[in-house]
Coordinates of N, CA and C in Angstrom, one line a residue:
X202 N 0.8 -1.2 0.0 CA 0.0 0.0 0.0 C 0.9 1.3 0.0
X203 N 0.3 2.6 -0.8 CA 0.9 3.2 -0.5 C 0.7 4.5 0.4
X204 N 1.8 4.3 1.5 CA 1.1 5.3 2.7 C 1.5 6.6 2.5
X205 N 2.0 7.2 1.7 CA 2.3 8.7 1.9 C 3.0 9.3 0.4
X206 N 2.8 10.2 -0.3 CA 3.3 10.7 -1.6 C 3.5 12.3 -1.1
X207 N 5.0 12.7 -1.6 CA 5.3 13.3 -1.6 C 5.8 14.6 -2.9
X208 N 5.3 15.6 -3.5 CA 5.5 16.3 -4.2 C 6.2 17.6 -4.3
X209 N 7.3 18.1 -5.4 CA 7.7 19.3 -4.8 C 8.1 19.6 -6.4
X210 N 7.6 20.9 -6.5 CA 7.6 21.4 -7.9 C 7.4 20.9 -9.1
X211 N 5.8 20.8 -9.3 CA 5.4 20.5 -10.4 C 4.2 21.4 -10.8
X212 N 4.7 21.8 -12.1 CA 3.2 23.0 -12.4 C 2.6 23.3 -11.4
X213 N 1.4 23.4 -11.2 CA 0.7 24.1 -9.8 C 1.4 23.5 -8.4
X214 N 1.9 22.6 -8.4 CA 1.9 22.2 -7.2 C 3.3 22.7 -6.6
X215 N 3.6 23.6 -5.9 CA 5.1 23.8 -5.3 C 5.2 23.2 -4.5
X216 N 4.4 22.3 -3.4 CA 4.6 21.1 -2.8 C 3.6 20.4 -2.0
X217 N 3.6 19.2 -2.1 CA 1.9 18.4 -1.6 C 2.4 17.4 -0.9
X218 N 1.9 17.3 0.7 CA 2.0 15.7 0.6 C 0.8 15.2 1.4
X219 N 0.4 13.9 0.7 CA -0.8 13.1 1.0 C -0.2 11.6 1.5
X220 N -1.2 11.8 2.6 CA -0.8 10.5 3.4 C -2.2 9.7 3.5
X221 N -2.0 8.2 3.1 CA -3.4 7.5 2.7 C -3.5 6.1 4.0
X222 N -4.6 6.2 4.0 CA -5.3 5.2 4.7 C -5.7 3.7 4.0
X223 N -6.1 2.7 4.7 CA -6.3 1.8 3.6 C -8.0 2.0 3.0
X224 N -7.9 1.2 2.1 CA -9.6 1.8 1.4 C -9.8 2.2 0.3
X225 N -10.6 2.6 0.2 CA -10.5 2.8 -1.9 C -10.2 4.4 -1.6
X226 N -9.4 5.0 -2.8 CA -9.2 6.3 -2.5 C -9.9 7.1 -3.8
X227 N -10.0 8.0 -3.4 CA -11.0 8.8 -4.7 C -10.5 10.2 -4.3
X228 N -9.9 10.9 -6.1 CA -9.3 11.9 -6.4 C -10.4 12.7 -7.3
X229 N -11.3 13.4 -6.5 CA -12.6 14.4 -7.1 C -11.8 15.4 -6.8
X230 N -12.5 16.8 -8.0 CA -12.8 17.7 -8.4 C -13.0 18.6 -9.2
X231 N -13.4 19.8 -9.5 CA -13.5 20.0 -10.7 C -12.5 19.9 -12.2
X232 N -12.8 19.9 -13.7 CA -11.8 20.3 -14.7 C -10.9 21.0 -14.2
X233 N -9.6 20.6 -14.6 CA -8.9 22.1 -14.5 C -8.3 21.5 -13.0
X234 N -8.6 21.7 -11.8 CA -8.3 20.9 -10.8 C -6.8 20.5 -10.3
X235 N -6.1 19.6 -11.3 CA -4.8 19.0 -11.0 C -5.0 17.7 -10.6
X236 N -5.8 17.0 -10.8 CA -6.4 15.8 -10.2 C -5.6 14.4 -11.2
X237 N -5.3 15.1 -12.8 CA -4.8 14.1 -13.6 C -3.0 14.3 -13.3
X238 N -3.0 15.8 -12.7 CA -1.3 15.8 -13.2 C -0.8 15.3 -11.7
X239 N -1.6 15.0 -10.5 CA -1.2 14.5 -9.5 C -1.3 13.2 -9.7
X240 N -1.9 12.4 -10.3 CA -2.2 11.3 -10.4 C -0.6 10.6 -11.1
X241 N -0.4 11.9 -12.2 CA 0.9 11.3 -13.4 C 1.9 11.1 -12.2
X242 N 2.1 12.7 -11.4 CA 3.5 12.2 -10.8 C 3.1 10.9 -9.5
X243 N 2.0 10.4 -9.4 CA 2.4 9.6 -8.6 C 2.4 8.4 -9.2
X244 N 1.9 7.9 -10.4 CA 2.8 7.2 -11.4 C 4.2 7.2 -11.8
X245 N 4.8 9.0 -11.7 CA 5.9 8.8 -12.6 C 7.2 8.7 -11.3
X246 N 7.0 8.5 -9.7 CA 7.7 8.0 -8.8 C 7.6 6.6 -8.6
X247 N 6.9 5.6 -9.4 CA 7.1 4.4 -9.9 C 7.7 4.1 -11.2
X248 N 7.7 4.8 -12.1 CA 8.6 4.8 -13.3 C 7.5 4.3 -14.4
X249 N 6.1 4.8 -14.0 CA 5.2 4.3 -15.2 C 4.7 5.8 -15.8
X250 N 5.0 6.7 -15.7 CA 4.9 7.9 -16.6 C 6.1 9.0 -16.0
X251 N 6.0 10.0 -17.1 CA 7.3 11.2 -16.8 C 6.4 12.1 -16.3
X252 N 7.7 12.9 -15.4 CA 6.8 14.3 -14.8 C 8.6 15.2 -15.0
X253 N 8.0 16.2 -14.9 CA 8.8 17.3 -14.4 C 8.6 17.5 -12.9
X254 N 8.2 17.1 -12.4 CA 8.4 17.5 -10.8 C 10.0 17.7 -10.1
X255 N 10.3 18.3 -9.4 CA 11.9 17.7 -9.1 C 11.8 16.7 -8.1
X256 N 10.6 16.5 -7.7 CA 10.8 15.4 -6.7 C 9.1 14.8 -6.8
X257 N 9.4 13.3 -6.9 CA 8.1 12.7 -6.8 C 8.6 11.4 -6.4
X258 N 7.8 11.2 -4.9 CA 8.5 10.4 -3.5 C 6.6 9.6 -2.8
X259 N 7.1 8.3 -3.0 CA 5.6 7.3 -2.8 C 6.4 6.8 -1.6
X260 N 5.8 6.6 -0.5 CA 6.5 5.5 0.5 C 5.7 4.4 0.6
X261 N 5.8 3.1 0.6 CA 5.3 1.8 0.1 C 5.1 1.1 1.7
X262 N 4.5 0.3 1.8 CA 4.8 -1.0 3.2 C 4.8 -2.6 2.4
X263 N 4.8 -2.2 1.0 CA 5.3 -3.8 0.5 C 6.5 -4.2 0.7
X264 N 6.9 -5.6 0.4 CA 8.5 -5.9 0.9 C 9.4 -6.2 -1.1
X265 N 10.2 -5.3 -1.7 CA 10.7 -5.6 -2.5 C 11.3 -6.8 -2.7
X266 N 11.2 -7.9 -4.3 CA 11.7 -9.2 -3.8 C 13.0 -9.4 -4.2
X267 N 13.7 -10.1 -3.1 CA 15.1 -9.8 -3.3 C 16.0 -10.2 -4.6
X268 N 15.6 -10.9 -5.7 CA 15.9 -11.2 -7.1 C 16.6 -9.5 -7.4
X269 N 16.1 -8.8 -7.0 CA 16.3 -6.9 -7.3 C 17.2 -6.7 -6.5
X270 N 17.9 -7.3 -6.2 CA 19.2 -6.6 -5.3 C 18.7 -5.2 -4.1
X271 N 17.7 -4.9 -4.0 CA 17.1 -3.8 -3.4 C 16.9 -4.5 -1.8
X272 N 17.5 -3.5 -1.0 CA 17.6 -3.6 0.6 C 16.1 -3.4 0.9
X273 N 15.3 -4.0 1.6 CA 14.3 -4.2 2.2 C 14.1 -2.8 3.5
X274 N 13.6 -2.0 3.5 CA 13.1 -1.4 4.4 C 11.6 -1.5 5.1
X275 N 10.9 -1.1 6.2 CA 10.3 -1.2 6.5 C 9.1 -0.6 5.9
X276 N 9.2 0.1 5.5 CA 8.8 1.4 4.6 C 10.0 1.4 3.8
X277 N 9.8 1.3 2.5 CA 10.2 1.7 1.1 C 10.0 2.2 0.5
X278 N 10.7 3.4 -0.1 CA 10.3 4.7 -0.7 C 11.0 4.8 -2.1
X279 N 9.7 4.8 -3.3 CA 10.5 4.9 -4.8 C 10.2 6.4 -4.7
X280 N 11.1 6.8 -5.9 CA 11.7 8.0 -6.0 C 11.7 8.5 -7.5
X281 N 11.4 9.8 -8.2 CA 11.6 10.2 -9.2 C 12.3 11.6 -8.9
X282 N 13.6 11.5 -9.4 CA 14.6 13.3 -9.0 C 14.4 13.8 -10.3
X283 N 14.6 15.2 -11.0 CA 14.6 15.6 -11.9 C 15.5 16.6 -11.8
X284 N 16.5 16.7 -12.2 CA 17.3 18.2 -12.4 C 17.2 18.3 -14.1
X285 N 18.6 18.1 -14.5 CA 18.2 17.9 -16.0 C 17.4 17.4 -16.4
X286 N 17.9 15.6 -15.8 CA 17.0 14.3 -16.2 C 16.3 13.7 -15.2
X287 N 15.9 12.7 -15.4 CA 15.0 12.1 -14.3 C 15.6 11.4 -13.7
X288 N 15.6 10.8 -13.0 CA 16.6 9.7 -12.1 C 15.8 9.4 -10.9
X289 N 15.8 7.3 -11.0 CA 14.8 6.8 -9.8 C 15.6 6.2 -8.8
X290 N 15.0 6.2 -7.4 CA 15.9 5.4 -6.5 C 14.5 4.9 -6.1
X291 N 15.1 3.8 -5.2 CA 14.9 2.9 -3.9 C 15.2 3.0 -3.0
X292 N 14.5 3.3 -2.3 CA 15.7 3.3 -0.6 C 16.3 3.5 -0.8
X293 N 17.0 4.9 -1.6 CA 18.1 5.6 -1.9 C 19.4 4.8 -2.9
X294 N 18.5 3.9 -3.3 CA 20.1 2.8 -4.6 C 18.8 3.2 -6.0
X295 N 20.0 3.6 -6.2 CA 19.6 4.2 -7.9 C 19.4 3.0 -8.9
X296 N 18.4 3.1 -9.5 CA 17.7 2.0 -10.1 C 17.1 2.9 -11.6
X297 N 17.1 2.0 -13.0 CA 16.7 2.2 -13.7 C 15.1 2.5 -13.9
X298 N 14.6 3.5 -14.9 CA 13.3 3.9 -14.9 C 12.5 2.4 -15.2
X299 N 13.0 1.3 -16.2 CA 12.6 0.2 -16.4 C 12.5 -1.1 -15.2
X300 N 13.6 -0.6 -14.5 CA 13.2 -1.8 -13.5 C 12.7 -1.2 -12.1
X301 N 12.4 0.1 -12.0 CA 11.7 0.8 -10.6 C 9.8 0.1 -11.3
X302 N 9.5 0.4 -12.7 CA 8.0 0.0 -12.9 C 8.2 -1.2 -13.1
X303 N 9.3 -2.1 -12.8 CA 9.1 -3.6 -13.1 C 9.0 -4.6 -11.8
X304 N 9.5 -3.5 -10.7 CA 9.6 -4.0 -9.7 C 8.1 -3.3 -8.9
X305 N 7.7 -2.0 -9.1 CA 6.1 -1.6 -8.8 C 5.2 -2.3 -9.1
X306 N 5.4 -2.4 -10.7 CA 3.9 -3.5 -11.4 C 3.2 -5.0 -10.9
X307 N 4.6 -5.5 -10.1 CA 3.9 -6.4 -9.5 C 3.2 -6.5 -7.9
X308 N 2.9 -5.0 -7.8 CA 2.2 -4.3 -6.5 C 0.9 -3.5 -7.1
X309 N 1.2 -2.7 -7.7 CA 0.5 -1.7 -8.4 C -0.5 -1.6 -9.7
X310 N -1.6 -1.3 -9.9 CA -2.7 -1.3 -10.9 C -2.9 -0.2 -10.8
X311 N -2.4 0.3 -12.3 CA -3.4 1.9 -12.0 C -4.8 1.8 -13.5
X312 N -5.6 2.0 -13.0 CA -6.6 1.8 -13.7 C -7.3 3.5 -14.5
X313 N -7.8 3.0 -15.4 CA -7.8 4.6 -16.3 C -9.2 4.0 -16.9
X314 N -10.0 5.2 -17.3 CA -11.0 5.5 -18.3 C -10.2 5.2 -19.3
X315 N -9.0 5.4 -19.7 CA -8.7 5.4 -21.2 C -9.0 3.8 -21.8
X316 N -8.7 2.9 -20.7 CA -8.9 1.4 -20.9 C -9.2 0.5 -20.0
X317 N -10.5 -0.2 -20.4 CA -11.4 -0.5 -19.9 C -11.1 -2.1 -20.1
X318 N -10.0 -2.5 -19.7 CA -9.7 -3.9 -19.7 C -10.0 -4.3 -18.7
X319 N -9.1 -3.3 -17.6 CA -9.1 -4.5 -16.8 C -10.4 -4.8 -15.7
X320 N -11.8 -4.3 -16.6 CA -13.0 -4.7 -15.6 C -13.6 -5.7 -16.7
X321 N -12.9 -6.0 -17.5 CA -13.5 -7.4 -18.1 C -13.9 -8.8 -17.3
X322 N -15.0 -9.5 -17.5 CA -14.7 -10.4 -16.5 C -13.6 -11.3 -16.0
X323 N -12.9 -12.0 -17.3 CA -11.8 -12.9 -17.3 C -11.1 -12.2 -16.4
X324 N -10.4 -10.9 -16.6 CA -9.7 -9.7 -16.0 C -9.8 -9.8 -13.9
X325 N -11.4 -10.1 -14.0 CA -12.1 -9.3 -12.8 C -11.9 -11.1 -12.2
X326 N -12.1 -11.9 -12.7 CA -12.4 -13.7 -12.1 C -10.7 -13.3 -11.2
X327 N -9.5 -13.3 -12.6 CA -8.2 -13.5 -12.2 C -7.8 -12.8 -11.0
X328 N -8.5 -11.5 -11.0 CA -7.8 -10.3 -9.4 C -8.7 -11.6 -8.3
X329 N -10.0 -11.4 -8.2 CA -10.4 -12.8 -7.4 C -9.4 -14.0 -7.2
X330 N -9.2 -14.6 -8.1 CA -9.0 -16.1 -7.8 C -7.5 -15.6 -7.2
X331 N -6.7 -14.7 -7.6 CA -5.5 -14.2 -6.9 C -5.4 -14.2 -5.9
X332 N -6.8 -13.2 -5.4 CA -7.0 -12.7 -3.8 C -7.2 -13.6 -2.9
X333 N -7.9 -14.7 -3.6 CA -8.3 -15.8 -2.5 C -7.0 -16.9 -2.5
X334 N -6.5 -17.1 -3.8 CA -5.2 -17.9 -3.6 C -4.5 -17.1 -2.9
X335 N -4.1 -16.0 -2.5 CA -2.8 -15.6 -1.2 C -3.8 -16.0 0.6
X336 N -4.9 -16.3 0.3 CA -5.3 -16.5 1.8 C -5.3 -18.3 1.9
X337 N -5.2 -18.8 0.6 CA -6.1 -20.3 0.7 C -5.1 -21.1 -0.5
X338 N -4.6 -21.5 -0.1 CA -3.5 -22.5 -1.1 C -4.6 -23.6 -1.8
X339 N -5.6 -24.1 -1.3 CA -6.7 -24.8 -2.2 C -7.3 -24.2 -3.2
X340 N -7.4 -23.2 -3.5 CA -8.3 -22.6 -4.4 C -7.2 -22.9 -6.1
X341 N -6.2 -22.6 -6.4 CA -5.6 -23.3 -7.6 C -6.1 -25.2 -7.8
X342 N -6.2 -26.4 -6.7 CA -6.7 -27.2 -7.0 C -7.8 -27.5 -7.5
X343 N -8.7 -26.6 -6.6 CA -10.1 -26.5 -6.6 C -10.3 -26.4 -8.0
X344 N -9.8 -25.1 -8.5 CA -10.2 -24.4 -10.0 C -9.8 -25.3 -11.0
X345 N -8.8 -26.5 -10.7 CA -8.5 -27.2 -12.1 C -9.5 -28.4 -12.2
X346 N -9.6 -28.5 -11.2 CA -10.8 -29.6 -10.9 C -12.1 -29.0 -11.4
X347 N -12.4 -28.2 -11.3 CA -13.7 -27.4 -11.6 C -13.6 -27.4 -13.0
X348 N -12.8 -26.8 -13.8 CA -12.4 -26.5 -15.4 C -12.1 -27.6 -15.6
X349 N -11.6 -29.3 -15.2 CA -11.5 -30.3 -15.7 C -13.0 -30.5 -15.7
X350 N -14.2 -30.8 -14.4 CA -15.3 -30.7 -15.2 C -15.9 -30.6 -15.6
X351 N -16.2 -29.0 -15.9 CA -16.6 -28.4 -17.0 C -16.5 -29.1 -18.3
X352 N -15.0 -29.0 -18.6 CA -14.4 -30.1 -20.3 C -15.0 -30.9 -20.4
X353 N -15.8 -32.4 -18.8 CA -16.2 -32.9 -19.4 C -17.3 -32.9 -19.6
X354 N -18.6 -32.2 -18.6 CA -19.7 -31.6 -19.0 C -20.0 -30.9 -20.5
X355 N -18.7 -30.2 -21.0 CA -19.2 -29.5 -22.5 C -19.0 -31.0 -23.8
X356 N -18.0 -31.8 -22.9 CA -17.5 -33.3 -23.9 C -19.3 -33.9 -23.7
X357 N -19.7 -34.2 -23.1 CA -20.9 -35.1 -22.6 C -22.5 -34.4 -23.2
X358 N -22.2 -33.2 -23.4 CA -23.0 -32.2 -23.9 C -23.4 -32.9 -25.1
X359 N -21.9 -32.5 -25.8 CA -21.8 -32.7 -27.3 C -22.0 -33.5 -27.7
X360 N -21.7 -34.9 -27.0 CA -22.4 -36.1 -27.7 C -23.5 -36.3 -27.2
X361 N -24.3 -35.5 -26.5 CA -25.8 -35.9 -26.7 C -26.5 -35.3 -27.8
X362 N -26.4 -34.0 -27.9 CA -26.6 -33.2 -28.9 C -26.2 -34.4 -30.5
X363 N -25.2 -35.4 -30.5 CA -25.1 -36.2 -31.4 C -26.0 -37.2 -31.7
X364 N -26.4 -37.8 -30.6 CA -27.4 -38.6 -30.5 C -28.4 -38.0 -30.7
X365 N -28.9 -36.8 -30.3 CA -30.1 -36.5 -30.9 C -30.5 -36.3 -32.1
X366 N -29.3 -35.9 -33.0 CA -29.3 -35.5 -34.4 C -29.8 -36.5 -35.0
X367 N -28.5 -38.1 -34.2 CA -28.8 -38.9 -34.9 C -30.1 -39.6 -35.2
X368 N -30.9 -39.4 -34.1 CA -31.9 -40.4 -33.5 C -33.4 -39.3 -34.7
X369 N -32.5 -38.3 -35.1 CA -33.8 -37.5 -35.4 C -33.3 -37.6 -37.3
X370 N -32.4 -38.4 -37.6 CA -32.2 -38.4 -39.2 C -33.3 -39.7 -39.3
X371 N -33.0 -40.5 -38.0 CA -33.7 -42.2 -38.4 C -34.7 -41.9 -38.6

Protein backbone atom coordinates (compact mmCIF):
# COMPACT_ATOMS: atom_id res chain seq x y z
CA UNK A 1 0.00 0.00 0.00
CA UNK A 2 0.92 3.18 -0.48
CA UNK A 3 1.08 5.27 2.66
CA UNK A 4 2.31 8.71 1.91
CA UNK A 5 3.31 10.66 -1.56
CA UNK A 6 5.30 13.29 -1.62
CA UNK A 7 5.47 16.35 -4.24
CA UNK A 8 7.70 19.34 -4.84
CA UNK A 9 7.57 21.40 -7.92
CA UNK A 10 5.37 20.46 -10.42
CA UNK A 11 3.19 22.96 -12.38
CA UNK A 12 0.75 24.14 -9.82
CA UNK A 13 1.86 22.19 -7.23
CA UNK A 14 5.11 23.84 -5.30
CA UNK A 15 4.57 21.06 -2.77
CA UNK A 16 1.95 18.44 -1.64
CA UNK A 17 2.03 15.69 0.61
CA UNK A 18 -0.84 13.14 0.96
CA UNK A 19 -0.84 10.51 3.38
CA UNK A 20 -3.43 7.45 2.65
CA UNK A 21 -5.29 5.20 4.68
CA UNK A 22 -6.33 1.84 3.58
CA UNK A 23 -9.61 1.78 1.38
CA UNK A 24 -10.54 2.83 -1.86
CA UNK A 25 -9.16 6.34 -2.47
CA UNK A 26 -11.03 8.80 -4.72
CA UNK A 27 -9.30 11.87 -6.42
CA UNK A 28 -12.60 14.39 -7.13
CA UNK A 29 -12.79 17.71 -8.39
CA UNK A 30 -13.53 20.05 -10.74
CA UNK A 31 -11.81 20.26 -14.73
CA UNK A 32 -8.89 22.08 -14.54
CA UNK A 33 -8.33 20.91 -10.79
CA UNK A 34 -4.75 19.03 -10.99
CA UNK A 35 -6.41 15.79 -10.16
CA UNK A 36 -4.77 14.14 -13.63
CA UNK A 37 -1.33 15.85 -13.15
CA UNK A 38 -1.18 14.51 -9.47
CA UNK A 39 -2.19 11.28 -10.40
CA UNK A 40 0.87 11.32 -13.43
CA UNK A 41 3.52 12.25 -10.79
CA UNK A 42 2.43 9.60 -8.57
CA UNK A 43 2.83 7.25 -11.35
CA UNK A 44 5.86 8.82 -12.58
CA UNK A 45 7.65 7.97 -8.82
CA UNK A 46 7.12 4.43 -9.89
CA UNK A 47 8.62 4.79 -13.28
CA UNK A 48 5.22 4.34 -15.15
CA UNK A 49 4.93 7.88 -16.55
CA UNK A 50 7.29 11.18 -16.80
CA UNK A 51 6.83 14.32 -14.76
CA UNK A 52 8.84 17.31 -14.43
CA UNK A 53 8.43 17.50 -10.78
CA UNK A 54 11.95 17.73 -9.11
CA UNK A 55 10.80 15.36 -6.75
CA UNK A 56 8.12 12.68 -6.81
CA UNK A 57 8.49 10.35 -3.47
CA UNK A 58 5.61 7.30 -2.75
CA UNK A 59 6.49 5.48 0.48
CA UNK A 60 5.31 1.75 0.14
CA UNK A 61 4.80 -1.00 3.20
CA UNK A 62 5.28 -3.78 0.45
CA UNK A 63 8.47 -5.93 0.87
CA UNK A 64 10.65 -5.57 -2.54
CA UNK A 65 11.68 -9.16 -3.81
CA UNK A 66 15.06 -9.83 -3.28
CA UNK A 67 15.93 -11.16 -7.11
CA UNK A 68 16.29 -6.89 -7.33
CA UNK A 69 19.19 -6.59 -5.31
CA UNK A 70 17.10 -3.78 -3.43
CA UNK A 71 17.57 -3.57 0.58
CA UNK A 72 14.33 -4.16 2.20
CA UNK A 73 13.11 -1.43 4.41
CA UNK A 74 10.28 -1.24 6.47
CA UNK A 75 8.79 1.45 4.59
CA UNK A 76 10.16 1.72 1.07
CA UNK A 77 10.35 4.68 -0.67
CA UNK A 78 10.52 4.92 -4.81
CA UNK A 79 11.74 8.00 -6.04
CA UNK A 80 11.62 10.20 -9.22
CA UNK A 81 14.60 13.25 -9.04
CA UNK A 82 14.58 15.60 -11.93
CA UNK A 83 17.32 18.15 -12.36
CA UNK A 84 18.21 17.94 -16.03
CA UNK A 85 16.97 14.26 -16.24
CA UNK A 86 15.00 12.09 -14.30
CA UNK A 87 16.58 9.68 -12.08
CA UNK A 88 14.84 6.79 -9.77
CA UNK A 89 15.90 5.37 -6.47
CA UNK A 90 14.89 2.89 -3.93
CA UNK A 91 15.65 3.32 -0.59
CA UNK A 92 18.13 5.62 -1.88
CA UNK A 93 20.08 2.84 -4.65
CA UNK A 94 19.61 4.21 -7.91
CA UNK A 95 17.75 2.04 -10.14
CA UNK A 96 16.68 2.24 -13.68
CA UNK A 97 13.27 3.88 -14.90
CA UNK A 98 12.64 0.17 -16.45
CA UNK A 99 13.16 -1.79 -13.46
CA UNK A 100 11.66 0.78 -10.58
CA UNK A 101 7.99 -0.05 -12.90
CA UNK A 102 9.07 -3.58 -13.05
CA UNK A 103 9.60 -4.02 -9.71
CA UNK A 104 6.15 -1.62 -8.77
CA UNK A 105 3.88 -3.49 -11.42
CA UNK A 106 3.91 -6.40 -9.53
CA UNK A 107 2.24 -4.32 -6.46
CA UNK A 108 0.48 -1.66 -8.43
CA UNK A 109 -2.71 -1.30 -10.90
CA UNK A 110 -3.36 1.89 -11.97
CA UNK A 111 -6.64 1.80 -13.74
CA UNK A 112 -7.85 4.58 -16.30
CA UNK A 113 -11.01 5.51 -18.27
CA UNK A 114 -8.73 5.43 -21.20
CA UNK A 115 -8.88 1.36 -20.88
CA UNK A 116 -11.37 -0.46 -19.87
CA UNK A 117 -9.73 -3.88 -19.74
CA UNK A 118 -9.07 -4.54 -16.79
CA UNK A 119 -13.05 -4.66 -15.62
CA UNK A 120 -13.46 -7.36 -18.09
CA UNK A 121 -14.73 -10.42 -16.50
CA UNK A 122 -11.78 -12.95 -17.25
CA UNK A 123 -9.66 -9.73 -16.02
CA UNK A 124 -12.09 -9.26 -12.78
CA UNK A 125 -12.39 -13.73 -12.12
CA UNK A 126 -8.17 -13.45 -12.19
CA UNK A 127 -7.78 -10.27 -9.38
CA UNK A 128 -10.37 -12.79 -7.40
CA UNK A 129 -8.97 -16.09 -7.77
CA UNK A 130 -5.47 -14.15 -6.90
CA UNK A 131 -7.00 -12.73 -3.82
CA UNK A 132 -8.33 -15.77 -2.55
CA UNK A 133 -5.23 -17.86 -3.58
CA UNK A 134 -2.79 -15.59 -1.23
CA UNK A 135 -5.35 -16.47 1.79
CA UNK A 136 -6.10 -20.34 0.67
CA UNK A 137 -3.55 -22.47 -1.07
CA UNK A 138 -6.73 -24.79 -2.21
CA UNK A 139 -8.27 -22.55 -4.43
CA UNK A 140 -5.56 -23.27 -7.63
CA UNK A 141 -6.68 -27.22 -6.97
CA UNK A 142 -10.15 -26.47 -6.63
CA UNK A 143 -10.20 -24.40 -10.04
CA UNK A 144 -8.47 -27.15 -12.15
CA UNK A 145 -10.81 -29.65 -10.85
CA UNK A 146 -13.74 -27.44 -11.62
CA UNK A 147 -12.39 -26.48 -15.39
CA UNK A 148 -11.47 -30.32 -15.74
CA UNK A 149 -15.32 -30.72 -15.25
CA UNK A 150 -16.65 -28.41 -16.98
CA UNK A 151 -14.37 -30.06 -20.33
CA UNK A 152 -16.20 -32.90 -19.44
CA UNK A 153 -19.66 -31.63 -18.98
CA UNK A 154 -19.15 -29.53 -22.49
CA UNK A 155 -17.51 -33.34 -23.85
CA UNK A 156 -20.88 -35.08 -22.60
CA UNK A 157 -23.00 -32.23 -23.94
CA UNK A 158 -21.84 -32.67 -27.32
CA UNK A 159 -22.38 -36.08 -27.74
CA UNK A 160 -25.77 -35.93 -26.70
CA UNK A 161 -26.55 -33.25 -28.91
CA UNK A 162 -25.06 -36.19 -31.44
CA UNK A 163 -27.39 -38.62 -30.50
CA UNK A 164 -30.11 -36.48 -30.86
CA UNK A 165 -29.29 -35.49 -34.35
CA UNK A 166 -28.75 -38.89 -34.91
CA UNK A 167 -31.94 -40.36 -33.54
CA UNK A 168 -33.78 -37.48 -35.45
CA UNK A 169 -32.18 -38.41 -39.16
CA UNK A 170 -33.67 -42.22 -38.43
Amino acid sequence: MIERFYLKNYLTFKEAVLEFQKGLIVFSGPSGSGKSILMNAILSSFGFSNSEASLAESSVTWQIDPRYGIENDEINVFKQVRKEKSRYFINNQTVSKKNIAMIASSHLRHLSLKDYSDFENDNLLNILDNKIANHSSKITHIKKELQQTYQNFIHKQKELQNILDEQKRV
